[in-house]
Structure formats: C-alpha cells, structure tokens
Coordinates of C-alpha atoms and ligand atoms in Angstrom, one line a residue:
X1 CA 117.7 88.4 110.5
X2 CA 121.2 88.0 109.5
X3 CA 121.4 86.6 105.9
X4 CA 124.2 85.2 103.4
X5 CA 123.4 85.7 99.9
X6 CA 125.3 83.8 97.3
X7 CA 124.6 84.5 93.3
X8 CA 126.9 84.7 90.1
X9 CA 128.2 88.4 90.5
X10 CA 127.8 89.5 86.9
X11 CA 125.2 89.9 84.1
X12 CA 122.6 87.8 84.6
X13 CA 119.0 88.0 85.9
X14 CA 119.8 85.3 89.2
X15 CA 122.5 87.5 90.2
X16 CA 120.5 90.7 89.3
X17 CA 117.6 89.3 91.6
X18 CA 119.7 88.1 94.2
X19 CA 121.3 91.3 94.8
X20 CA 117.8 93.5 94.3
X21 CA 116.1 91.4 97.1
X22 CA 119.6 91.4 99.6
X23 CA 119.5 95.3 98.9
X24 CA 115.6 95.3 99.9
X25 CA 115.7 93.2 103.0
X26 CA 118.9 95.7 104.4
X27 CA 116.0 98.9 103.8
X28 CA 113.8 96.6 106.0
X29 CA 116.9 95.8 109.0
X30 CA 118.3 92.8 108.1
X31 CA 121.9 92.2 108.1
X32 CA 122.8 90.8 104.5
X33 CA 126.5 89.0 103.7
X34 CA 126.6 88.6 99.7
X35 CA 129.1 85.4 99.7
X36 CA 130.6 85.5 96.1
X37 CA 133.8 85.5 94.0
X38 CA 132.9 89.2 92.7
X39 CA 131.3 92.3 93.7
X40 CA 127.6 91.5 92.7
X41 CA 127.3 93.9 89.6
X42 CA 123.9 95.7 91.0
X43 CA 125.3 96.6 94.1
X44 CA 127.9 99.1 92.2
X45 CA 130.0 99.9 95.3
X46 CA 127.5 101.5 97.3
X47 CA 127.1 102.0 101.0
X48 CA 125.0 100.3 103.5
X49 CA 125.5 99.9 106.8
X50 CA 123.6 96.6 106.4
X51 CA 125.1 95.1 103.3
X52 CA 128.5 93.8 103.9
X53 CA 130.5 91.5 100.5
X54 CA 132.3 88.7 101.8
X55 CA 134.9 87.7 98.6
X56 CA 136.2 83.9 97.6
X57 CA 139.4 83.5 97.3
X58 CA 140.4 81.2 95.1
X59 CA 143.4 79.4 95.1
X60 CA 145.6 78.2 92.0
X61 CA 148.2 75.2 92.1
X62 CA 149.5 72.8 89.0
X63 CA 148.4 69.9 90.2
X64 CA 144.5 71.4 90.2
X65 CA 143.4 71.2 86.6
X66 CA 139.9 73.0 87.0
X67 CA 139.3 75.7 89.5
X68 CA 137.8 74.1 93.2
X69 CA 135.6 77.2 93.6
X70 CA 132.6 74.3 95.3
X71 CA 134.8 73.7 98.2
X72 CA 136.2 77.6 98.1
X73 CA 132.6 78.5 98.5
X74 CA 131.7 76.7 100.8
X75 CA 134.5 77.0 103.1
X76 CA 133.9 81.0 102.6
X77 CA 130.0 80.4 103.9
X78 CA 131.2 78.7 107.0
X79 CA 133.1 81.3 108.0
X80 CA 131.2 84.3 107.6
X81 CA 127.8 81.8 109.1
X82 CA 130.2 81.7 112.3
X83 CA 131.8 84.7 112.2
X84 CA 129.0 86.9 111.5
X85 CA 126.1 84.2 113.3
X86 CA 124.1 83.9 110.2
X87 CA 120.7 82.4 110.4
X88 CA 120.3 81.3 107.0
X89 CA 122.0 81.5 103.8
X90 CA 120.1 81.7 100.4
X91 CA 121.4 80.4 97.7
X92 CA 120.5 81.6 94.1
X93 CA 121.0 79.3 91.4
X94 CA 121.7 75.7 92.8
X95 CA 124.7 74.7 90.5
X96 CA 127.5 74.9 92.3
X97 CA 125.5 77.0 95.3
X98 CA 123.6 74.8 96.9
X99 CA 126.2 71.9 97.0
X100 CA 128.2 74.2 98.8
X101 CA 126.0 75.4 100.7
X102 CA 125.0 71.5 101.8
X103 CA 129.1 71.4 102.4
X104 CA 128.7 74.1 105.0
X105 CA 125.6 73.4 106.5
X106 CA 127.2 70.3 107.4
X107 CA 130.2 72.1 109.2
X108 CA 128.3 75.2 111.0
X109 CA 128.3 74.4 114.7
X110 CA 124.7 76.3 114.8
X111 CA 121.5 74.1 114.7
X112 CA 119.2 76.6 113.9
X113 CA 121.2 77.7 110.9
X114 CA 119.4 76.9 107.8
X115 CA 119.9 77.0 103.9
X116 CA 117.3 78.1 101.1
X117 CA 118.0 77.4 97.4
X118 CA 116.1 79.8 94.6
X119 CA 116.5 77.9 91.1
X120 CA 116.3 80.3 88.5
X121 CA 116.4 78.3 85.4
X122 CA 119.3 76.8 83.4
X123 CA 120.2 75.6 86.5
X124 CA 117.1 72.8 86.4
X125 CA 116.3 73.0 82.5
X126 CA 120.0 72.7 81.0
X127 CA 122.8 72.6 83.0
X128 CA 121.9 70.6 86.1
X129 CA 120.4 67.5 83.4
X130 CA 124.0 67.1 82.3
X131 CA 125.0 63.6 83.9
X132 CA 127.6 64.7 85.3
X133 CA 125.8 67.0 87.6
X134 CA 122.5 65.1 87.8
X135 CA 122.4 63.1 91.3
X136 CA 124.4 66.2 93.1
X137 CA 121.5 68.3 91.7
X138 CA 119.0 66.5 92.8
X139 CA 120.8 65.5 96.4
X140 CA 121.4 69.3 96.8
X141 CA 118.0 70.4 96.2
X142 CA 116.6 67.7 98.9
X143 CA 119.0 68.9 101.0
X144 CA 118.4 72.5 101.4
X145 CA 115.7 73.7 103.9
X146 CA 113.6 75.9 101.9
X147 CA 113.4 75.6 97.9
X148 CA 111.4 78.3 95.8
X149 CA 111.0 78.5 92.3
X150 CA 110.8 82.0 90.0
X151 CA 107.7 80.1 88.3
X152 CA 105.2 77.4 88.4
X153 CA 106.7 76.4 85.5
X154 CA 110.1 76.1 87.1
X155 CA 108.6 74.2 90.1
X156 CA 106.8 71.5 88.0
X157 CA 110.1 70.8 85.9
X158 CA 111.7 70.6 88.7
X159 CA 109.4 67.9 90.6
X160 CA 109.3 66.2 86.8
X161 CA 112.9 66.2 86.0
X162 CA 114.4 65.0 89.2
X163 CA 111.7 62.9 90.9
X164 CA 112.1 65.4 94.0
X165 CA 110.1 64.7 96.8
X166 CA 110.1 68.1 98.2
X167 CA 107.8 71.3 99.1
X168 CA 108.6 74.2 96.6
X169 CA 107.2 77.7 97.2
X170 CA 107.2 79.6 94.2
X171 CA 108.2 83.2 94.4
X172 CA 108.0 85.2 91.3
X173 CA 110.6 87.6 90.2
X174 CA 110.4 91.3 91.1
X175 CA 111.2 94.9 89.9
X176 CA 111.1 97.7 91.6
X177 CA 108.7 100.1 90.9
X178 CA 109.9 103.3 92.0
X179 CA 113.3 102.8 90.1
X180 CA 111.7 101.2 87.5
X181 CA 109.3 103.8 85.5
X182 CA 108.8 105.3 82.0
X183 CA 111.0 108.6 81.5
X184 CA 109.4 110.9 79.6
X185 CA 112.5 112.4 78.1
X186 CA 114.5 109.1 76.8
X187 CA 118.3 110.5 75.9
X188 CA 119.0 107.3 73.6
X189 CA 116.2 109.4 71.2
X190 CA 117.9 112.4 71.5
X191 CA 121.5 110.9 71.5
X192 CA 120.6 108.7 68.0
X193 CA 118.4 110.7 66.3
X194 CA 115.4 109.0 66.5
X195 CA 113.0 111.1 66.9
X196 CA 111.1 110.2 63.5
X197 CA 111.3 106.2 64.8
X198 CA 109.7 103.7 66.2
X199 CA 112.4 101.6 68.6
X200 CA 112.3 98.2 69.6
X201 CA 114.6 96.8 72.0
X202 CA 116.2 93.6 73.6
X203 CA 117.8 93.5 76.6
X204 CA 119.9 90.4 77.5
X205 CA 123.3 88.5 78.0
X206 CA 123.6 87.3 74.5
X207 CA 123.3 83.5 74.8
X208 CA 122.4 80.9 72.6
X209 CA 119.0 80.9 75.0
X210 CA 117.8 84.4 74.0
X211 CA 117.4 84.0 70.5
X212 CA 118.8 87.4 70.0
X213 CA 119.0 86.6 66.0
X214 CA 115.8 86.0 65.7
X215 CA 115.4 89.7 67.3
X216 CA 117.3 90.5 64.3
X217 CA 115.4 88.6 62.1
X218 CA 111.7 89.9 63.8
X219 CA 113.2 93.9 63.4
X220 CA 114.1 93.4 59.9
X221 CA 110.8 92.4 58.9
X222 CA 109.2 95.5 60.6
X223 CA 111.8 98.2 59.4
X224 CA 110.8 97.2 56.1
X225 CA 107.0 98.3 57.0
X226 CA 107.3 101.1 59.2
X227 CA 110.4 103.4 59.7
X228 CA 112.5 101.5 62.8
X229 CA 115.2 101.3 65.0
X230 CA 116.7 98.3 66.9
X231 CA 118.7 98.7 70.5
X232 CA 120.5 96.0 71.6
X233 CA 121.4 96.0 75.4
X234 CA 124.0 93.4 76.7
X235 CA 126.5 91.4 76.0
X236 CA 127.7 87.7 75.3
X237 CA 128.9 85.1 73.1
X238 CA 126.2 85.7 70.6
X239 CA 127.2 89.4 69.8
X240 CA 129.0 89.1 67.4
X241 CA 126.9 86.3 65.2
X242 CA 124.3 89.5 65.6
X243 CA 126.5 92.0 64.4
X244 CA 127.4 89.8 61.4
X245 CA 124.0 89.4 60.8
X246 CA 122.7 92.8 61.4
X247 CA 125.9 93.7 57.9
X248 CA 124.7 91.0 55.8
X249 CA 120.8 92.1 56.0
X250 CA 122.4 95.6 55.3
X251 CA 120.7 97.0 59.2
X252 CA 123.8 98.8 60.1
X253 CA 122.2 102.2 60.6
X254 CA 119.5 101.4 62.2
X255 CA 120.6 98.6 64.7
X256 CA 122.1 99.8 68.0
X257 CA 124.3 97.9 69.7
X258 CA 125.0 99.7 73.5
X259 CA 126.3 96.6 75.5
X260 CA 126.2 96.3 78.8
X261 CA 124.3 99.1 80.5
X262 CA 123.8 100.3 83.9
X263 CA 120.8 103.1 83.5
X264 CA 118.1 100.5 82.2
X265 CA 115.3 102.6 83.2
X266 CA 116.1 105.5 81.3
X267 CA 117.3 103.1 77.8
X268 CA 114.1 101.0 77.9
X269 CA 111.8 104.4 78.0
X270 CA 112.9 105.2 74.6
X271 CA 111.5 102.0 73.5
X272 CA 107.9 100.9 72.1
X273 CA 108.3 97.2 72.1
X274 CA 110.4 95.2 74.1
X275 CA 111.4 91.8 72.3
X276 CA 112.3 88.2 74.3
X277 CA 111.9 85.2 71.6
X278 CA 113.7 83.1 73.9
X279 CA 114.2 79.5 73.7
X280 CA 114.0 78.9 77.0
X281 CA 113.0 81.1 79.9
X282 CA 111.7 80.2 83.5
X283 CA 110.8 84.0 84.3
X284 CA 112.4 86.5 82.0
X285 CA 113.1 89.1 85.0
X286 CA 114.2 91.9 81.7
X287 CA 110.4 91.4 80.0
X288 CA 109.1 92.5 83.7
X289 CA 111.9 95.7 83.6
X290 CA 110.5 96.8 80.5
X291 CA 106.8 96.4 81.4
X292 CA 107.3 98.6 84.8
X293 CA 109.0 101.0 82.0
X294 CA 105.4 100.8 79.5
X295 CA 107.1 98.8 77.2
X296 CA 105.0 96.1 75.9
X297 CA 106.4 92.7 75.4
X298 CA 106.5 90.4 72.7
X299 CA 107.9 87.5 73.5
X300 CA 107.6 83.6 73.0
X301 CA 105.1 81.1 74.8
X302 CA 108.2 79.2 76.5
X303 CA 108.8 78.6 80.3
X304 CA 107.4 81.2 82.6
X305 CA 106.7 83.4 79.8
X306 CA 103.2 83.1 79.8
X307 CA 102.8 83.4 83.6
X308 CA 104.3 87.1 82.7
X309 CA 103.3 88.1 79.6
X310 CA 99.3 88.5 79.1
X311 CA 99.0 87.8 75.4
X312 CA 96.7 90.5 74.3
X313 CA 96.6 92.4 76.9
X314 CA 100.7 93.5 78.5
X315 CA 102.0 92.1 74.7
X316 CA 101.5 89.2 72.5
X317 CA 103.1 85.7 72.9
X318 CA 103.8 83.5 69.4
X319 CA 106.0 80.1 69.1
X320 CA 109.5 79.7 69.6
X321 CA 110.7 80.9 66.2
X322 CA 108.1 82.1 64.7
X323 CA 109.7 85.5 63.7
X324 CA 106.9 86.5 61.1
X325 CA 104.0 86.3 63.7
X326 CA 106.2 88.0 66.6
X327 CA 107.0 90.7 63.4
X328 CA 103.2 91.1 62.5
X329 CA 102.6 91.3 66.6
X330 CA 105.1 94.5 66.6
X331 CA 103.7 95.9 63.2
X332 CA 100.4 95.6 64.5
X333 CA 101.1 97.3 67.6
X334 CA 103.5 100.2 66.5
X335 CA 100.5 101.3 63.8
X336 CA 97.8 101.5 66.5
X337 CA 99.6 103.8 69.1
X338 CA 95.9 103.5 70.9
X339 CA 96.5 99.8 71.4
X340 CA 100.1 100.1 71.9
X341 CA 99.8 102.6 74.9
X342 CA 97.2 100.3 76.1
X343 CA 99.2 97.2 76.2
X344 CA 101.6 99.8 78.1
X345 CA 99.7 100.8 80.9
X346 CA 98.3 97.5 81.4
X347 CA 102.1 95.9 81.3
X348 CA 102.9 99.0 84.3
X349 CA 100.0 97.5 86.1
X350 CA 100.7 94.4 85.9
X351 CA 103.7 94.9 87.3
X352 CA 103.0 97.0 89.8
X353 CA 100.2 94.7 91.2
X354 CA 101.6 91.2 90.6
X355 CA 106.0 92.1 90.9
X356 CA 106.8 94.6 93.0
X357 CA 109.2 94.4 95.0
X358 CA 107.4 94.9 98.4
X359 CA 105.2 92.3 97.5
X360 CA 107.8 89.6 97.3
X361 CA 110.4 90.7 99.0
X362 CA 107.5 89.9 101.8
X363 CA 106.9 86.7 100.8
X364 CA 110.8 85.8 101.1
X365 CA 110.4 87.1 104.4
X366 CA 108.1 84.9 105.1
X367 CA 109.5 82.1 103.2
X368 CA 112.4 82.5 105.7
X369 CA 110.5 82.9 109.3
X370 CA 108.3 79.0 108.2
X371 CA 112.3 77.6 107.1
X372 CA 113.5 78.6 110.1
X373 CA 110.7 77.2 112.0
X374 CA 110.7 73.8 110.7
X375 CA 113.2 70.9 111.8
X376 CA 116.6 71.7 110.1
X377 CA 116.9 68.9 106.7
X378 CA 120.1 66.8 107.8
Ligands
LIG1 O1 119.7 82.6 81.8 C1 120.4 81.8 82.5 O2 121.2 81.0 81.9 C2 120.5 81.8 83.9 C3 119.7 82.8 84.7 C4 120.5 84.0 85.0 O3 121.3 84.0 85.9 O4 120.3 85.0 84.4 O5 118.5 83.2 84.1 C5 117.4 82.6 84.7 O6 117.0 83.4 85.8 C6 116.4 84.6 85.6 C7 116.1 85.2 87.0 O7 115.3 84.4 87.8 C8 115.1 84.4 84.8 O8 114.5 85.7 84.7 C9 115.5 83.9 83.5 O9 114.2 83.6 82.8 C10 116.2 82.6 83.7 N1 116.8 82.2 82.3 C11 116.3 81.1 81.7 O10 115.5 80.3 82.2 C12 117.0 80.8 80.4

C-alpha cells in the first residue's frame, strides 16, 4: 500500500507512535509519506527506501494573525495523495489532522482514496471539548473512513462526549520488543554514581497532565526510607516548577534531570520503578517502554491506565494524587527485590504478549485492507 502519515513531529507519544508504526509498515513493503511541518523526531534522519518526508510549508503575511497550517496541511496531503497515488492517509491526532485531511479527501480526484483518524488522547479529553473546536471535532471524526482508538477507554469517551455515531476499532499502543529490552549494564549507574541506589524514573513531556510534581513529591517520600535516586527524562513547561521544587525539598543531589533523550532503552534499564501519576492518560505509550525494559510501573487508575498496568501483578495503580500510597507502592517494592523482579518479568511479558509491535502493526494492516473495502464516507 502506499500510505501518508501525518503526526505532531516532536516529543510526544502520538507522534512517537505514528512514526514507530510508518517505520514498521516500510520493513513489511509499504510505501509510507510522513506529511508534517517537521522531520518526525523518531525517524532521526535515517534511510529508507520506503519512507519518504513530505514538509509543510507554511506561509507568513500581516494580514494573517494566526498561522493557517489546517489549510497548509491539507493542501500538502493533496499533493503528495496525487503525486505519489496514495491509497489512504492516516491521521494521528484528529486536532487539526483530520479536518485537513476531510479538506483533502474532498479535493483528491481518486475514489478509492480513503482517510483513517487514530485519536490519541487530549485530542478527545481536553482540547477538542473546547467550544471552539467542538462541532469540527465531532464533523471530522464522522467524516474520516476508519477511526481507532489507543484504548477502550478512549473509544467510550469518544462515543460519550460527542454523541458519535460511528464504528471505532481500538488498537492499542505498541513498543517494540527487540529495541526495547533491559540492558544489563545501564551507563546512567555508572555515569552518576549510583551504584549503592535504588532509581526511580519518569519519562514524559512535562505538562500539566503528567503530574510530574507529584513524581517529586512520591520520590521524596521514599528517599527518606531507602537510599534513592530520581531521573527525570523530558522536557516541557513544567520543568522548571520541578526543579524549583526538587531546591526547596533540598533533593538536588539526588534528582536527575537528563531532558530530552534519544537512547530510552538503555536510561530506563537503570531504573527499578518507573512512575506515571498522571492526571489524564488514554494509553501512556512511556509506562509500556519501561515495562518491555523490566521496569515496573506505578502509576494512577486514570484513562487507559488500567487497561496497561496490572495492579499487583506489572506494578500497582493508586488515585490521582494520592502520592503517599503510590510512595508506599515503590517502598514496598524496592525492599522486596523478589517481588520487584517479579512485577518485572511479568511487565516484559505483558508486553511482549499484549504490545508488540508485530501484533498491531497487523491489526493496522488490517484495519486498512476492511477501510479500503468499504464505501468511501462522503
Ligand atoms: O499527551 C498529550 O497531550 C497528547 C498525546 C501525545 O501526542 O503525546 O498523548 C496521548 O497519546 C499517547 C499515544 O497514544 C498516549 O500514550 C498518551 O496516554 C496520551 N496522553 C494523554 O491522554 C494525556
């Protein structure tokens, strides 16, 4: 098949996806466009013969207030769908992508073309509620051929909050097992010194979503129990509320902060617990990183957590900011290295027999061969 992919090109677990599964369907033959206004992050430059990056240009002029990247985009999918003779073009994360990609369905002189949206999250649970994006939401979601959720959870607040009348598939997120295993020997130990600790670690972009200062928070209670370190991956407008935290509770020494990162397999080795206290989260594709990894996860009962995390058997789930449980959780576990390695090998298998990436990059596949056999959605 030939395939457009549009995502948000940096940090972020839609784009992250989005540019795993284009990656995964070029091994298997297909002929993948990424559509986007950057070079997605994850596909770092390299060489494909099947993977080509299509770039938006957008334009600047006084009169335009706001950036028109909607139109850009779409303008950008029409002409790679005719240039290239695209079959389908899969959108991830519907706000702006699948109005655009409604835009050029519209103007692609190919009837068999077709268009699948995969919401990710904020997308349906914040953003797209706004009023102001509401009724395009909801018209752009109708309007694509194929819709699949990262969760059941996802897919039920999507039917709930937009009165859609529509079939969604849900296709879970996936990691890729090969790339994604435990290292036995971790540098971050070596390179910190922390050979005497026990680590916990976050991974995430830093928004108000992630909770990260109730990381904080959680990590302070344990270091005062058991000899700790906390490693912070990522970046975002949180940071540097963290950092000011992370002074004033006097954690300097012992809290890591490594931004973005590129060698996650490697960083979340070194770990014993991997933290997610999230607010909100439809899959938490970082959670399933660091369970391929034998990290267990600790994390909070929101979203599509649950549907990830088995609590008491791959890590514990507690309530949205209930820092003292989720600290008692990673006490618990970091003195019983028994139950810990457990919880580790269960979280790999988990994984491995739920997530991986062969798995669902089949069921997109076949996700796209029923779209494409079904009337096209006009
Ligand atoms: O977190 C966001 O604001 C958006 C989005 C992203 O691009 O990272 O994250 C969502 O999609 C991920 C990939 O499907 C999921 O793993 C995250 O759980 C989800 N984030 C939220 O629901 C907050």
């Amino acid at each position: 098949m030939k395939i457009g992919i549009t995502c948000y090109p940096t940090y972020g677990g839609s784009g992250v996806l989005a540019t795993e599964l284009g990656k995964a369907l070029a091994k298997r033959g297909h002929q993948i466009h990424f559509i986007s206004y950057a070079m997605p992050m994850r596909l770092n430059g390299g060489f494909d013969n099947n993977i080509f990056y299509h770039e938006v240009e957008m334009t600047t002029y006084p009169v335009f207030e706001f950036p028109l990247y909607t139109p850009a985009l779409a303008s950008k999918m029409v002409e790679v769908a005719n240039f290239e003779g695209l079959d389908l073009l899969h959108v991830h994360y519907a706000i702006p992508h699948a109005t655009s990609a409604y835009l050029a369905k519209k103007m692609i002189q190919n009837d068999k073309f077709r268009v699948v949206t995969t919401l990710h999250g904020t997308d349906i649970t914040l953003v797209g509620l706004e009023p102001s994006f509401l009724s395009v939401m909801k018209f752009s979601i109708e309007k694509s051929d194929g819709v699949t959720a990262v969760s059941r959870h996802l897919k039920e607040k999507t039917l709930t909050n937009y009165a859609i009348n529509k079939e969604i598939d849900v296709i879970p997120n996936f990691v890729d097992v090969e790339e994604y295993r435990h290292v036995d020997d971790s540098c971050i130990r070596r390179k910190f010194s922390l050979d005497d600790k026990r680590i916990l670690i976050h991974v995430s972009n830093f928004r108000p979503v992630k909770r990260v200062m109730d990381v904080v928070k959680i990590f302070d209670i344990v270091q005062k129990k058991i000899p700790a370190a906390l490693i912070l991956v990522g970046d975002g407008p949180e940071r540097s509320n963290c950092e000011m935290l992370v002074r004033e509770l006097g954690l300097q020494h012992s809290v890591k902060f490594l931004g973005k990162q590129n060698e996650l397999p490697e960083i979340l080795s070194a770990a014993d617990i991997f933290l997610m206290p999230s607010q909100s989260e439809s899959f938490g594709l970082s959670a399933l990183e660091a369970m391929a990894c034998e990290v267990p996860v600790i994390s909070s009962s929101v979203g599509g957590l649950p549907e990830l995390v088995v609590h008491n058997q791959t890590g514990y789930i507690a309530e949205i900011g209930d820092v003292e449980r989720m600290a008692k959780y990673a006490v618990d576990l970091l003195t019983n290295e028994t139950k810990r390695e457990m919880f580790a090998k269960e979280g790999r298998k988990r994984a491995m027999e739920m997530f991986n990436l062969d798995k669902i990059v089949g069921e997109y596949e076949r996700h796209y061969e029923k779209i494409l056999n079904l009337p096209k959605v006009d």
